[in-house]
Coordinates of C-alpha atoms in Angstrom, one line a residue:
X1 CA -181.4 177.7 92.1
X2 CA -178.4 179.5 91.0
X3 CA -177.8 179.3 87.4
X4 CA -173.7 179.1 87.7
X5 CA -171.8 176.8 89.4
X6 CA -168.0 176.8 90.2
X7 CA -166.0 174.4 87.7
X8 CA -162.7 173.0 89.0
X9 CA -160.6 171.7 86.2
X10 CA -156.8 170.5 86.0
X11 CA -155.4 171.9 83.2
X12 CA -151.6 171.6 81.8
X13 CA -149.9 175.0 81.0
X14 CA -148.7 174.6 77.2
X15 CA -145.6 177.1 76.2
X16 CA -146.0 179.2 72.9
X17 CA -143.1 177.1 71.4
X18 CA -144.9 173.9 72.1
X19 CA -147.8 175.2 70.6
X20 CA -145.7 175.9 67.5
X21 CA -144.6 172.4 67.2
X22 CA -148.2 171.2 66.7
X23 CA -149.1 169.9 70.0
X24 CA -152.4 170.3 71.1
X25 CA -154.2 170.8 74.4
X26 CA -155.0 167.6 76.5
X27 CA -158.4 166.7 77.3
X28 CA -159.2 168.6 80.6
X29 CA -160.6 166.4 83.8
X30 CA -162.5 167.6 86.8
X31 CA -160.4 168.1 89.9
X32 CA -161.9 165.6 92.7
X33 CA -163.6 167.4 95.2
X34 CA -162.1 168.7 98.2
X35 CA -162.3 167.7 101.8
X36 CA -164.9 169.3 103.5
X37 CA -165.8 169.3 107.3
X38 CA -169.6 169.8 108.6
X39 CA -171.5 170.3 111.9
X40 CA -172.7 166.9 111.8
X41 CA -169.0 164.9 111.6
X42 CA -168.9 165.0 115.4
X43 CA -172.3 163.4 115.7
X44 CA -174.4 162.0 112.9
X45 CA -171.3 161.0 111.0
X46 CA -169.2 160.2 113.7
X47 CA -168.7 156.6 112.6
X48 CA -168.2 157.1 109.2
X49 CA -165.4 160.0 109.4
X50 CA -162.0 158.6 108.7
X51 CA -163.2 155.8 106.7
X52 CA -162.8 154.6 102.8
X53 CA -164.0 152.2 100.4
X54 CA -166.3 149.4 101.4
X55 CA -166.0 150.2 104.7
X56 CA -167.1 153.9 104.6
X57 CA -170.0 152.7 102.4
X58 CA -171.3 150.3 104.7
X59 CA -171.0 153.1 107.6
X60 CA -173.1 155.2 105.7
X61 CA -175.5 152.8 104.9
X62 CA -176.3 152.1 108.4
X63 CA -176.4 156.1 109.4
X64 CA -178.7 156.9 106.4
X65 CA -180.9 153.9 106.7
X66 CA -182.2 155.3 109.9
X67 CA -185.2 157.3 108.7
X68 CA -189.0 158.4 108.5
X69 CA -190.8 157.2 105.4
X70 CA -193.5 159.0 103.6
X71 CA -196.3 158.0 101.4
X72 CA -196.1 158.4 97.6
X73 CA -199.1 161.2 97.9
X74 CA -197.4 163.1 100.4
X75 CA -194.6 163.9 98.4
X76 CA -196.5 166.3 96.4
X77 CA -196.8 168.6 99.7
X78 CA -193.1 167.4 100.6
X79 CA -191.6 169.0 97.1
X80 CA -193.2 172.1 97.5
X81 CA -191.4 172.8 100.6
X82 CA -187.9 171.1 99.6
X83 CA -187.9 172.7 96.3
X84 CA -189.3 176.0 96.8
X85 CA -187.9 178.7 94.8
X86 CA -186.0 180.9 97.1
X87 CA -187.2 184.0 95.5
X88 CA -191.0 183.4 95.0
X89 CA -192.6 181.2 97.9
X90 CA -195.5 180.5 95.5
X91 CA -193.2 178.4 93.2
X92 CA -190.9 175.6 93.3
X93 CA -187.8 175.1 91.2
X94 CA -187.9 172.4 88.6
X95 CA -184.9 169.8 88.0
X96 CA -183.6 169.6 84.6
X97 CA -184.8 173.3 83.2
X98 CA -184.2 175.3 86.5
X99 CA -187.7 176.9 85.6
X100 CA -189.8 178.5 88.4
X101 CA -192.9 177.4 88.4
X102 CA -196.3 177.4 90.3
X103 CA -196.6 175.1 93.3
X104 CA -200.4 174.7 92.1
X105 CA -199.4 173.5 88.7
X106 CA -198.5 169.9 90.1
X107 CA -200.1 167.3 87.8
X108 CA -199.8 165.5 84.8
X109 CA -200.7 168.0 82.0
X110 CA -198.7 169.7 79.6
X111 CA -197.1 173.0 81.7
X112 CA -197.4 171.2 85.0
X113 CA -194.4 169.6 87.3
X114 CA -194.5 166.3 88.5
X115 CA -192.7 163.9 90.6
X116 CA -189.4 162.5 89.0
X117 CA -187.6 159.6 90.3
X118 CA -184.1 160.7 89.6
X119 CA -183.3 156.8 90.2
X120 CA -185.8 155.7 87.4
X121 CA -187.9 153.6 89.4
X122 CA -188.2 151.1 86.8
X123 CA -184.6 150.6 87.6
X124 CA -185.1 147.7 90.1
X125 CA -188.6 147.9 89.7
X126 CA -189.6 149.6 93.0
X127 CA -192.3 151.4 91.8
X128 CA -194.0 154.0 93.8
X129 CA -193.6 151.8 96.7
X130 CA -192.8 153.7 100.6
X131 CA -189.3 153.7 100.8
X132 CA -187.2 153.9 97.5
X133 CA -190.3 155.2 95.5
X134 CA -191.1 157.8 97.9
X135 CA -187.4 158.5 99.1
X136 CA -186.9 162.5 98.8
X137 CA -183.4 162.6 98.3
X138 CA -183.9 161.5 94.8
X139 CA -187.5 163.0 94.1
X140 CA -187.8 166.2 92.4
X141 CA -190.2 168.6 90.6
X142 CA -189.7 168.5 87.2
X143 CA -191.5 169.7 83.7
X144 CA -194.0 167.0 83.0
X145 CA -192.9 166.8 79.0
X146 CA -189.1 167.0 80.3
X147 CA -189.6 164.3 82.9
X148 CA -191.2 162.0 79.8
X149 CA -188.4 162.8 77.6
X150 CA -185.9 161.8 80.4
X151 CA -188.1 158.5 80.9
X152 CA -186.0 155.9 82.6
X153 CA -182.6 156.7 80.7
X154 CA -179.3 156.3 82.0
X155 CA -177.3 159.6 82.6
X156 CA -174.3 160.3 80.2
X157 CA -172.8 162.9 78.5
X158 CA -173.9 164.2 74.8
X159 CA -177.3 164.1 72.6
X160 CA -179.7 166.8 71.3
X161 CA -181.0 169.5 72.9
X162 CA -184.1 168.8 75.2
X163 CA -187.2 171.1 74.1
X164 CA -187.6 173.3 77.4
X165 CA -184.7 171.6 79.3
X166 CA -182.7 174.6 80.0
X167 CA -179.5 173.0 78.4
X168 CA -180.2 169.4 79.2
X169 CA -179.5 166.9 76.0
X170 CA -180.6 163.3 75.4
X171 CA -180.3 160.4 72.7
X172 CA -181.6 157.4 72.5
X173 CA -180.5 155.7 75.7
X174 CA -179.0 158.2 78.0
X175 CA -179.8 161.9 79.4
X176 CA -177.3 164.9 80.1
X177 CA -178.9 167.2 82.7
X178 CA -178.1 171.2 82.3
X179 CA -174.8 171.9 83.9
X180 CA -176.3 173.2 87.4
X181 CA -178.1 170.1 87.9
X182 CA -175.4 167.6 87.0
X183 CA -173.5 167.4 90.3
X184 CA -177.3 167.4 92.2
X185 CA -178.2 164.1 90.0
X186 CA -174.8 162.4 90.3
X187 CA -175.0 162.7 94.2
X188 CA -179.0 161.5 94.3
X189 CA -178.0 158.2 92.3
X190 CA -175.0 157.8 94.7
X191 CA -177.0 158.2 97.8
X192 CA -179.4 155.9 96.3
X193 CA -176.7 153.1 96.0
X194 CA -175.8 153.7 99.1
X195 CA -179.1 153.8 101.1
X196 CA -180.8 150.4 99.1
X197 CA -178.0 147.7 99.4
X198 CA -180.9 144.7 98.9
X199 CA -181.0 144.3 102.9
X200 CA -184.3 145.8 103.2
X201 CA -186.4 143.7 100.9
X202 CA -185.8 146.1 98.1
X203 CA -183.3 145.8 95.0
X204 CA -179.8 146.3 95.4
X205 CA -179.2 149.5 93.4
X206 CA -175.9 149.9 92.1
X207 CA -174.3 152.4 89.6
X208 CA -172.3 150.9 86.5
X209 CA -170.4 151.9 83.5
X210 CA -173.5 151.0 81.2
X211 CA -176.2 152.8 79.8
X212 CA -179.6 151.2 78.4
X213 CA -179.8 149.1 81.7
X214 CA -183.5 148.5 81.3
X215 CA -185.1 147.2 84.3
X216 CA -182.1 146.0 86.2
X217 CA -181.0 147.8 89.3
X218 CA -178.0 149.7 87.9
X219 CA -177.7 153.2 86.7
X220 CA -174.6 154.5 84.3
X221 CA -172.4 155.8 83.7
X222 CA -170.6 155.8 87.1
X223 CA -167.4 157.8 85.6
X224 CA -169.6 160.5 84.5
X225 CA -171.4 160.9 87.7
X226 CA -168.3 161.2 89.2
X227 CA -166.8 164.0 86.9
X228 CA -170.5 165.7 87.7
X229 CA -169.8 165.5 91.2
X230 CA -166.6 167.5 90.8
X231 CA -167.7 169.5 88.3
X232 CA -170.8 171.0 89.6
X233 CA -170.4 171.2 93.8
X234 CA -173.4 171.4 95.9
X235 CA -175.1 174.7 95.5
X236 CA -176.9 176.6 98.6
X237 CA -180.2 175.5 97.3
X238 CA -179.0 171.9 97.6
X239 CA -177.8 172.3 100.9
X240 CA -180.9 173.6 102.3
X241 CA -183.1 171.1 100.4
X242 CA -180.7 168.2 102.3
X243 CA -181.5 170.2 105.6
X244 CA -184.9 170.4 105.2
X245 CA -185.3 166.5 104.5
X246 CA -183.5 165.8 107.2
X247 CA -185.3 168.7 110.2
X248 CA -189.1 168.1 108.7
X249 CA -189.5 164.8 106.8
X250 CA -187.1 161.9 106.9
X251 CA -184.7 163.0 109.4
X252 CA -181.9 161.3 107.2
X253 CA -179.0 163.2 105.1
X254 CA -177.5 162.9 101.7
X255 CA -174.1 162.5 102.6
X256 CA -172.4 163.2 99.3
X257 CA -173.9 166.8 99.5
X258 CA -172.3 167.3 102.9
X259 CA -168.8 165.3 101.7
X260 CA -168.9 165.4 98.2
X261 CA -165.4 163.9 98.3
X262 CA -166.6 160.8 99.7
X263 CA -167.9 159.6 96.1
X264 CA -164.2 159.3 95.3
X265 CA -163.3 158.0 98.5
X266 CA -165.9 155.1 97.8
X267 CA -166.0 154.7 94.2

């Protein structure tokens, strides 16, 4: 995955004279994602295009809920395909650290990679059940130790450096991925919130403005996730991953990779 992502900021230009009178730079905020078009707008997304708010969310839920499901054991092999290192077909790229690691090193020992539930499986208590517990749109390979440090923490800015985390940070109740993965994390979390709304026997997953949500079916912070979506647009790696899941495995898409601007349209 490319280590550098385009950042788009809104800044207020200050004149020299303004600086001389003691004004300080305002806090910078991310520019909302620009509208996009895709080859799927007239087919897959045709019932969602043009809508906003709850109407858009409902339409997307209906669209992406039509999917094939795989077992949790099958996730191992699927991740070796969805997250393959584009520069080394023997490796996968790990979430949070960005490290390239041999596909064969999947397991639970130090130095291995395992299956990270980006929407922590305890948030809604769905575990590893076929459905939310095996949905590839939020399952990624991650270093065993980094995954353990993330645990089931909510997402927010700040904290201390995570050893081997590629620039990720953590504190007692939240985790901040490295910059190159922030948008990925946001779009995975918000996919889950749209896909699993409580209507198919699983918990109604929703983002909120809290951390330390525990076993409640919530993950925060929504305002931070929205910023991350804007700051870190979908990369070629993320887009290819979405396509592989659609073509080969689940036959559904993460709409926020195709249309990152729909995050602001809904929330």
